[in-house]
Structures are given as C-alpha cells and as structure tokens.
Short mmCIF file of C-alpha atoms in Angstrom, two decimals:
data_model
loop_
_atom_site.label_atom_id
_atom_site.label_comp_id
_atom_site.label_asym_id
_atom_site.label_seq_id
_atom_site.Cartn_x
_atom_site.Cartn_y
_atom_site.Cartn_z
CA UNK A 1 12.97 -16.78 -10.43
CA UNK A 2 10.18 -19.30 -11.54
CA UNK A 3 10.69 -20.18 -14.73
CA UNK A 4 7.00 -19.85 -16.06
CA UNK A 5 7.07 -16.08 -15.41
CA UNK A 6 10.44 -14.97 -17.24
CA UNK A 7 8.28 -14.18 -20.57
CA UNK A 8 6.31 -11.95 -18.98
CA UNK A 9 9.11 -9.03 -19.33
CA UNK A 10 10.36 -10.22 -22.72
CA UNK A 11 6.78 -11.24 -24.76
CA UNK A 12 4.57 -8.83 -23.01
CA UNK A 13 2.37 -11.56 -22.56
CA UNK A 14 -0.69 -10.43 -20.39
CA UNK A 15 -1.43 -13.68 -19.29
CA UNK A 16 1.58 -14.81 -18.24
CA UNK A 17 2.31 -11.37 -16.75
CA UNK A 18 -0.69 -12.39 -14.69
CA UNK A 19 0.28 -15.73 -14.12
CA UNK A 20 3.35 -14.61 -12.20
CA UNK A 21 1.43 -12.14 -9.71
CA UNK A 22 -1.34 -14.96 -8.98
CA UNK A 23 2.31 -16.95 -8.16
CA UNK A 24 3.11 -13.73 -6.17
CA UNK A 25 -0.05 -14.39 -3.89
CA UNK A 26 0.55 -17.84 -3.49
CA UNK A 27 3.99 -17.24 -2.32
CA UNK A 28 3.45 -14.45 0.47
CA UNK A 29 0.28 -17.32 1.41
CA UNK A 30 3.19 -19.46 2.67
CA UNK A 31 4.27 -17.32 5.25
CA UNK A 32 1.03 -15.20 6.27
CA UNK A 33 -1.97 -17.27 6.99
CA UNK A 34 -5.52 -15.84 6.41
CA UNK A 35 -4.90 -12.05 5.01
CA UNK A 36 -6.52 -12.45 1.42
CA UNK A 37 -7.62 -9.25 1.05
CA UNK A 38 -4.50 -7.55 2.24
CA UNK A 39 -2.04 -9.63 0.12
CA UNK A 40 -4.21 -8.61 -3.32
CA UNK A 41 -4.32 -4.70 -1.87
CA UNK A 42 -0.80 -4.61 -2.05
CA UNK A 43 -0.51 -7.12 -5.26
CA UNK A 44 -3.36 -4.07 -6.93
CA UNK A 45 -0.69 -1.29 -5.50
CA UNK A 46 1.99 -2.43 -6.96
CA UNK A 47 0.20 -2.57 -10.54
CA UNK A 48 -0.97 0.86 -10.09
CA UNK A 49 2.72 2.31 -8.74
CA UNK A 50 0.97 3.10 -5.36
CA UNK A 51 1.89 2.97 -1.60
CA UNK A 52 -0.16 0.83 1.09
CA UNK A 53 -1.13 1.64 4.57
CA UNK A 54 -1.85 -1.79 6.94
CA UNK A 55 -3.80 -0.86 10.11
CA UNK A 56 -3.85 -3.38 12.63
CA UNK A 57 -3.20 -4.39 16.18
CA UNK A 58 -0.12 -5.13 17.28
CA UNK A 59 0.57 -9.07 16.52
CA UNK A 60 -1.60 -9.51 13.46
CA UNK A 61 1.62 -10.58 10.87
CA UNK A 62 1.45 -6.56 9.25
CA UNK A 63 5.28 -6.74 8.58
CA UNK A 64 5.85 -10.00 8.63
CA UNK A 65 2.20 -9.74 5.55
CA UNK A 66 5.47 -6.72 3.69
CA UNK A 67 8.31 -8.81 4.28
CA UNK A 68 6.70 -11.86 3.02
CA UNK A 69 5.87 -9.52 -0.28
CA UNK A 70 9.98 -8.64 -0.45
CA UNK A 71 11.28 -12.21 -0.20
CA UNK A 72 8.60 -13.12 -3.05
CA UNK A 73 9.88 -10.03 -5.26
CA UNK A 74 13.36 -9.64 -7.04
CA UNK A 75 13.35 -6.21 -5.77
CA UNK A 76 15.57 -4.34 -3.00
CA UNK A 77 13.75 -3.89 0.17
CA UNK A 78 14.88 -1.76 3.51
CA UNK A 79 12.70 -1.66 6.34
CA UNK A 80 12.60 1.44 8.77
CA UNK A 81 11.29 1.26 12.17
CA UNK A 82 9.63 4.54 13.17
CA UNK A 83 10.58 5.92 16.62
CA UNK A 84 9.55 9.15 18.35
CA UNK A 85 13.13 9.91 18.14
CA UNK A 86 13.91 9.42 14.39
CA UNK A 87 14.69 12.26 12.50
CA UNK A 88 13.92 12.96 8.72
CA UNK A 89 17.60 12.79 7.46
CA UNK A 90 17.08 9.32 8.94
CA UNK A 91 14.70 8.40 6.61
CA UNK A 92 15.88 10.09 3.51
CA UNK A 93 19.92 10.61 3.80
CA UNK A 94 22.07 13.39 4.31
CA UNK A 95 25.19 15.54 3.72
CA UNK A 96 28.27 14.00 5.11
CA UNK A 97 31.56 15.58 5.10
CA UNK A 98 34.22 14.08 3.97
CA UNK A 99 37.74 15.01 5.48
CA UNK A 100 39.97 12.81 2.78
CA UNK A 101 38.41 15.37 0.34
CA UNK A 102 37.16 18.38 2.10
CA UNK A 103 33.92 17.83 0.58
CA UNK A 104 30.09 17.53 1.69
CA UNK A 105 28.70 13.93 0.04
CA UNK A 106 25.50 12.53 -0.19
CA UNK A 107 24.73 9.36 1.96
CA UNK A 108 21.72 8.03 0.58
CA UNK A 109 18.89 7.11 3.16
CA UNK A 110 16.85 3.54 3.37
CA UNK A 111 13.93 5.51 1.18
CA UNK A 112 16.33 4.77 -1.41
CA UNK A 113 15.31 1.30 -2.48
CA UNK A 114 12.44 -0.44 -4.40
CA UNK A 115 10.58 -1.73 -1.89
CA UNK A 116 10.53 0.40 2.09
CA UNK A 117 8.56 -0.77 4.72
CA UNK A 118 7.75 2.06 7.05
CA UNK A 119 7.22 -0.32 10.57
CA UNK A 120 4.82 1.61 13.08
CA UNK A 121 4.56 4.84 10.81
CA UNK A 122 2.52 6.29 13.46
CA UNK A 123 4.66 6.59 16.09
CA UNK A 124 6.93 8.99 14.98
CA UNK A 125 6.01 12.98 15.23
CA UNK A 126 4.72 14.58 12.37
CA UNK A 127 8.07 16.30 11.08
CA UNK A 128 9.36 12.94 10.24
CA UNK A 129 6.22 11.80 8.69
CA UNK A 130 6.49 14.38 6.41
CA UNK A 131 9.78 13.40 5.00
CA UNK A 132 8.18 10.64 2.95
CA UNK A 133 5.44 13.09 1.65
CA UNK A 134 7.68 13.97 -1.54
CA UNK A 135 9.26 10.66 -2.03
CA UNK A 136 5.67 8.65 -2.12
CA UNK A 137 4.36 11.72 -4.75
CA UNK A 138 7.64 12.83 -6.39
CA UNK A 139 9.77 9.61 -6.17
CA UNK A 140 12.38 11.63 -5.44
CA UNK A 141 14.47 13.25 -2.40
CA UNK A 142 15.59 17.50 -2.76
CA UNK A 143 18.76 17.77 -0.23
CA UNK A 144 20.81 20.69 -0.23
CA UNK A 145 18.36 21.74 -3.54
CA UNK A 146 19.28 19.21 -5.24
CA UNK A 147 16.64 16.21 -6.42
CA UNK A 148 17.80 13.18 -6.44
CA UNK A 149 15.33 10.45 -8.12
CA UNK A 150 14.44 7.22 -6.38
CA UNK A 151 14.60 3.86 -7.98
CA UNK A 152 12.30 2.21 -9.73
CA UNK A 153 9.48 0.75 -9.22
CA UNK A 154 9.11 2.74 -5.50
CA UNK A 155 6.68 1.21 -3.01
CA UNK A 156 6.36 2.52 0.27
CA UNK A 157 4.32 -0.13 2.59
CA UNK A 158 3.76 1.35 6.11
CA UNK A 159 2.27 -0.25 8.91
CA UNK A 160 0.39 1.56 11.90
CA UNK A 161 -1.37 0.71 15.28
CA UNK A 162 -4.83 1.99 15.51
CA UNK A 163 -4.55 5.93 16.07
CA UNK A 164 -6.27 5.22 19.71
CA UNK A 165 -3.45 3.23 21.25
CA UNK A 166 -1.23 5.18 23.47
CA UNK A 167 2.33 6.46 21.71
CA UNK A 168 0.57 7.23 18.29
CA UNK A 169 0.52 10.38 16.34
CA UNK A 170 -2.56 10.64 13.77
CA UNK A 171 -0.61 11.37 10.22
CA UNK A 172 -1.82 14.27 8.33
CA UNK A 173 -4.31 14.19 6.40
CA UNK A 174 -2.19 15.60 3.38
CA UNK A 175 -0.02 12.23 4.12
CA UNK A 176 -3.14 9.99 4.04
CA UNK A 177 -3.88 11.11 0.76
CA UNK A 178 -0.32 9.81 -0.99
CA UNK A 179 -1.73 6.60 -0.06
CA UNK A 180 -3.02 4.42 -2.92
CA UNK A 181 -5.10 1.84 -0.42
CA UNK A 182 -5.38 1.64 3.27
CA UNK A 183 -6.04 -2.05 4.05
CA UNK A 184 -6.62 -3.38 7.27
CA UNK A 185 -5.45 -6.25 8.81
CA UNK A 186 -7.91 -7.70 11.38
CA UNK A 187 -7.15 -10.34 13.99
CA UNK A 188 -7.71 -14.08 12.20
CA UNK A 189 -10.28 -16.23 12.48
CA UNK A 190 -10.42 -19.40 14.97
CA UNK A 191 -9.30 -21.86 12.52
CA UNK A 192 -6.56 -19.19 11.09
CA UNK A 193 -5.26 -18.80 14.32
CA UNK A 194 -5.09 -22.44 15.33
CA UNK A 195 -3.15 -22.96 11.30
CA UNK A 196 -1.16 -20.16 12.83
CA UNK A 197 -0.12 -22.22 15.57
CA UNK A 198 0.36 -25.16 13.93
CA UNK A 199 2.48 -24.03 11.59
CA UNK A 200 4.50 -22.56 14.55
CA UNK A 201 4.61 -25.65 16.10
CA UNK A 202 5.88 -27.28 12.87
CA UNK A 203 9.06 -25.02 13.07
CA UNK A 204 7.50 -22.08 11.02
CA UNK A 205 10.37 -18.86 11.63
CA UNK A 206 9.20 -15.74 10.88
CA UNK A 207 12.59 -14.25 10.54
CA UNK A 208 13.92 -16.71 8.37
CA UNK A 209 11.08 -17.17 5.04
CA UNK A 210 13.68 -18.66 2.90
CA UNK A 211 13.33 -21.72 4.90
CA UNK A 212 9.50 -21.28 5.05
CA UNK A 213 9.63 -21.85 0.95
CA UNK A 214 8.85 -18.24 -0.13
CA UNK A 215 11.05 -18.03 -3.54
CA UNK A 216 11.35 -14.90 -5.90
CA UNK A 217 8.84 -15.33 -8.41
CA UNK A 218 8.11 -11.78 -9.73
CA UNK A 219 10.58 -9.33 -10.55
CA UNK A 220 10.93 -5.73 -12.16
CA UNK A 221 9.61 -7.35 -16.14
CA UNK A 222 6.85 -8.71 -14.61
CA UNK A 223 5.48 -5.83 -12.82
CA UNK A 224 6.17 -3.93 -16.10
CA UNK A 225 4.28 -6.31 -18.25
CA UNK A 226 1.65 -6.06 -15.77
CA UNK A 227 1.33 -2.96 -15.47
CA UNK A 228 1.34 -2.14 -19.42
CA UNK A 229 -1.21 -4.68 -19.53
CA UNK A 230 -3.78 -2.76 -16.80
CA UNK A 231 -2.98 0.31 -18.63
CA UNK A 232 -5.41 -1.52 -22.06
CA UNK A 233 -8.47 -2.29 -19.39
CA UNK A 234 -11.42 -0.38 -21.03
CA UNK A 235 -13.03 1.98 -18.87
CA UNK A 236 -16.17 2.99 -20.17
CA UNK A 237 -17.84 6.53 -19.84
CA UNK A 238 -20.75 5.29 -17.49
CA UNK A 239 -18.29 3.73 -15.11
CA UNK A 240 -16.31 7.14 -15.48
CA UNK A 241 -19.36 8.73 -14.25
CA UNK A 242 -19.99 6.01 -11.33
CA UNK A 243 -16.74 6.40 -10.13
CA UNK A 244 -16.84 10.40 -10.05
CA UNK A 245 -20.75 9.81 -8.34
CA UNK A 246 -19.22 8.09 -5.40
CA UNK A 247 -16.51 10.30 -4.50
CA UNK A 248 -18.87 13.43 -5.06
CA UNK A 249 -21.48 11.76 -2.65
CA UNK A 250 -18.38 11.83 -0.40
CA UNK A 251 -18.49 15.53 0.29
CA UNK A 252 -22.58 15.75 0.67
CA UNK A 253 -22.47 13.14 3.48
CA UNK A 254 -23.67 14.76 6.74
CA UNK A 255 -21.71 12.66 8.00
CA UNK A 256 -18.29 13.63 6.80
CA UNK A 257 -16.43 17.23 7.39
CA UNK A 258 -14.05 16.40 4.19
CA UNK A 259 -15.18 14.20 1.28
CA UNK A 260 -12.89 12.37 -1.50
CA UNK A 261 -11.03 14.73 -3.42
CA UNK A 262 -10.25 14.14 -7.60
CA UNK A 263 -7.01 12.95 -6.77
CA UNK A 264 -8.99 10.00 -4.63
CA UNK A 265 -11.22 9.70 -7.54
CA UNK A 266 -8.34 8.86 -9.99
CA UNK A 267 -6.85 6.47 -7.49
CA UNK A 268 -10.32 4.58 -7.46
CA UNK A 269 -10.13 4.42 -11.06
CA UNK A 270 -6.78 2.78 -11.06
CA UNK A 271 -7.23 0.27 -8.52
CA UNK A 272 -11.02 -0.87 -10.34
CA UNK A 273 -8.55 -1.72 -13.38
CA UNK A 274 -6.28 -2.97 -11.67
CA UNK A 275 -8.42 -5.64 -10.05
CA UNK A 276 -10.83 -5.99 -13.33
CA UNK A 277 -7.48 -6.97 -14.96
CA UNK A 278 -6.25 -9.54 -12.41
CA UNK A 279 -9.53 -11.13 -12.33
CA UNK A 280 -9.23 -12.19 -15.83
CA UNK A 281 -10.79 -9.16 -17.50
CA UNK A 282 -10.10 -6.35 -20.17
CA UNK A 283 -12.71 -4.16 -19.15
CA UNK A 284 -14.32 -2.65 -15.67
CA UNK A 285 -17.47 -3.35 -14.45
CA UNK A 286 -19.46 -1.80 -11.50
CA UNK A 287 -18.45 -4.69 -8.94
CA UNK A 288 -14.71 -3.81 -9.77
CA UNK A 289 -15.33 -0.68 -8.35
CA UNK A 290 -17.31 -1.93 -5.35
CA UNK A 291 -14.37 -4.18 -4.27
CA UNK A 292 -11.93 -1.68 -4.13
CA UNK A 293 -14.11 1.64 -2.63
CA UNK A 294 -13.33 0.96 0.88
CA UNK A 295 -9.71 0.68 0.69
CA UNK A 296 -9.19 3.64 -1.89
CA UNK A 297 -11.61 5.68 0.33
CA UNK A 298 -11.86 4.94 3.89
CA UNK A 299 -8.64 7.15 5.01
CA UNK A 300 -9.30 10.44 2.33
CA UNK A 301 -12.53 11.10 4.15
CA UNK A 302 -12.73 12.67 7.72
CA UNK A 303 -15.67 12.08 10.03
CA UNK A 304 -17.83 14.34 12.05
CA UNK A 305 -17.06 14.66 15.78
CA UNK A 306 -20.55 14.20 16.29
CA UNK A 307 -20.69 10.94 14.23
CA UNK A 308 -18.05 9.61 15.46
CA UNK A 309 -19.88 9.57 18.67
CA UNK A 310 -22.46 7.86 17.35
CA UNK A 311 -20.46 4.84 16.44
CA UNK A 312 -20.96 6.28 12.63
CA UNK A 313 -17.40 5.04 10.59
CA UNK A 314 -15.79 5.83 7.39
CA UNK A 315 -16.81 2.09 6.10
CA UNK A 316 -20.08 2.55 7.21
CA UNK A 317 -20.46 5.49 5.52
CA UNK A 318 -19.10 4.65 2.20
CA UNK A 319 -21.01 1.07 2.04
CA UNK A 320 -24.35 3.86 2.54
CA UNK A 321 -23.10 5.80 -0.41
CA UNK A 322 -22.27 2.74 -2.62
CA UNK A 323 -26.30 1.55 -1.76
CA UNK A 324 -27.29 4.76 -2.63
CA UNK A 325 -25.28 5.98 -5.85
CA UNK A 326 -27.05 4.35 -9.21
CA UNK A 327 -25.02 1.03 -10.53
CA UNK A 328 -24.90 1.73 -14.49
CA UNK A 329 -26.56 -1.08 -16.82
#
C-alpha cells in the first residue's frame, strides 16, 4: 500500500481519499496504454458500487485494462472465462455432498470475491448469463433457498466482443440494465500502438504486472472514504430536472423502441457525482452530466430496426438529445 493513501480510511479525508484513486489511474496507466476514458469509467463504478461492461474487439487490452485494475487494488479478484459450455453453478457454486459426513455443503463459486471479471460475457447462452443477474442487483447468491451474501465491495467487470462477431449471444436486455456504465474500448491510436510496441519490445509481460510496476495503492478504506465523500456532492433541483429531461427524451425518440428507464436515470445521477467529485468538486454541474450520458445510457436504450439501417446509433442518438434538452443556468 502507498503510504500517502492509508489516511484516507482512518481521517475520512476527501482529499486524500481522492488522492489515492488519481494514484489508482496512474497505476493501471502502467500496464494499459491509451484507454483514459475506460480506466476513469471503471475508477467512477467503483465509487458508485456499480458493474462495468468493456466492448471491444478482440486484442484491444479489455482484460488485461480489469486485471491491471485488480493488481492496483487490495481487493480479491477471480476471473471467469465465459464458454458456450459453462453452466450457472459454474459461476455461482453449488451443493456438494460430502461422504465423510453424509451431508450436502456449499462450495462457493468465483462470483464470490470482490472484484470478478466476467472474460467474453457474450459468449455464453443466456441461462448462464442470467446467473449473475441477482448477484450484480442483490449481491447475493439463493442456492437450495438459501441467500448467501457476497463480499464487499462487489464489482463485476465483464468484457464482450461486438454482438456482430460470430459465437456471440446478445445479453438481455434485463442484464444490460444491472450495468452501471458500458464503456468501450476502441482500437488505439498510431502513436498508442507504436508505445504499445515499444513497451513490448522493452520486455513489457502482460501476465506478469508485478514486474511491470503496478503496486496496490487503493484498498477497501479508500474506496469507503471515497465513496462517503461522493455521497456530500450537492445535486441541485435544476440538475435533478436535467437529468430526468434526458432520460425522458429517451423514450420520445423516433428513433428508439425502448427509452431509459428511472432506474437508468438514478444511475446517471450517481455517476455525474461521482465524476463532479473526482474532478475536484462538491457540487454537479451540467458538463458532469454530459461526460458521463453516453456510458450510463448507450446500452438501456434499444434502437429501431429501421434506424439501425440507416446507420442511426445509440451514441448518435443520445449526443441529439443532449443538443436538444435545455442546459440549466
């Protein structure tokens, strides 16, 4: 653990709460070249106690982008690889019978850990999907009727190919919604790619970050004192009323067959303090909410077969709604 962050858990101390997750970024920077945006999505879902979808092409660092995030966390962290052939019990445990005592037993799955990263989400059928639907909203696993709670804090971080690549399986929509951001990960620029293989050349191993220099420097206190201190952002009433504007423009786009539902106007709400906070601010302001629209938004809305046609996209349609919808004063 750095030393400059261990206050955060024991003084409370906002700023040096913040301190430690600006470290946070730094450190995953080491190992994943070029993914800004991505690497503060998941640093703003972790604040808010939310999950993280990465869409990407094969090859563009997704898992190494969550692994990076483990190594730089005091947290436990399982990764899952997602097969057409895994089953749900897989994912979240199951009875085992015991013959010393003649007894069933729990044997806890891999979703029982801090931090799971759910590699190629997409390619498993929807029945195993479905088995993270009430960890992610419940944080916690029924078997046999009984609940069992998850640890905490609980962060699921899936990755997934783009749904038009053969050996995918769209997830459901009611899955898509458990989602706190959906951030994509888009193939790096020209001088990205050649620091990507220069760093390579340098004797960069992806498996092995420890020697790449990524340390622990946030744990459980920090993401506490963090999170306490998000919790104090000021949200005003007219940015209340912004934030419900966009997501009710949502459902009166011609474009769209199903708009952004309360639950994705809460999550909007969350991440805008969230990132208003780690930007050095107490209170929200309209551009807070900007930032994060298309990442809370762009997978709770469903497009129009015929606008899809058309080339029309979720982005595109939310960037029209966000030129449209009156900024308050």
């Amino acid at each position: 653990m750095d030393p400059t962050t261990d206050n955060a858990g024991t003084t409370g101390d906002a700023g040096t709460a913040r301190a430690s997750l600006e470290a946070l970024r730094a450190e995953i920077a080491k190992a994943v070249v070029g993914q800004d945006p991505a690497v503060t999505g998941l640093v703003v879902a972790l604040l808010c106690r939310g999950h993280v979808l990465l869409e990407g092409v094969p090859g563009v660092a997704k898992t190494l982008l969550v692994r990076a995030l483990a190594s730089a966390l005091e947290l436990d962290t399982k990764r899952v690889q997602f097969t057409p052939d895994l089953m749900p019990s897989d994912v979240t445990g199951s009875l085992v019978y015991d013959t010393r005592t003649a007894e069933f037993s729990f044997q806890e799955g891999p979703v029982f850990t801090n931090l799971l990263l759910a590699d190629e989400i997409n390619r498993t059928p929807p029945k195993t999907q479905s088995s993270l639907l009430e960890a992610m909203e419940e944080r916690q696993v029924t078997v046999d009727g009984t609940p069992r709670p998850l640890p905490e804090p609980f962060l699921v971080a899936a990755t997934q190919n783009p749904v038009e690549y053969e050996g995918t399986y769209p997830l459901p929509e009611a899955q898509l919604d458990r989602f706190l951001l959906k951030l994509t990960v888009p193939l790096p620029s020209r001088q990205d790619e050649i620091d990507i293989l220069t760093r390579h050349a340098s004797g960069f191993n992806p498996r092995d970050l420890r020697a790449a220099g990524v340390r622990p420097v946030a744990g459980p206190a920090e993401l506490e004192a963090a999170r306490a201190a998000v919790a104090k952002t000021t949200v005003s009433p007219e940015i209340t009323a912004y934030v419900v504007d966009i997501c009710r423009a949502t459902r009166e786009s011609p474009s769209l067959t199903l708009g952004v539902s309360p639950r994705g106007a809460t999550a909007l709400l969350a991440t805008s303090r969230a990132w208003a906070w780690l930007t050095g601010r107490d209170y929200v302001i309209p551009d807070d909410v900007k930032a994060l629209a298309l990442p809370t938004l762009r997978h709770r809305v469903q497009l129009r077969p015929e606008a899809e046609m058309e080339g029309v996209t979720a982005d595109s349609v939310i960037n029209a709604i966000l030129a449209h919808v009156p900024v308050p004063r």
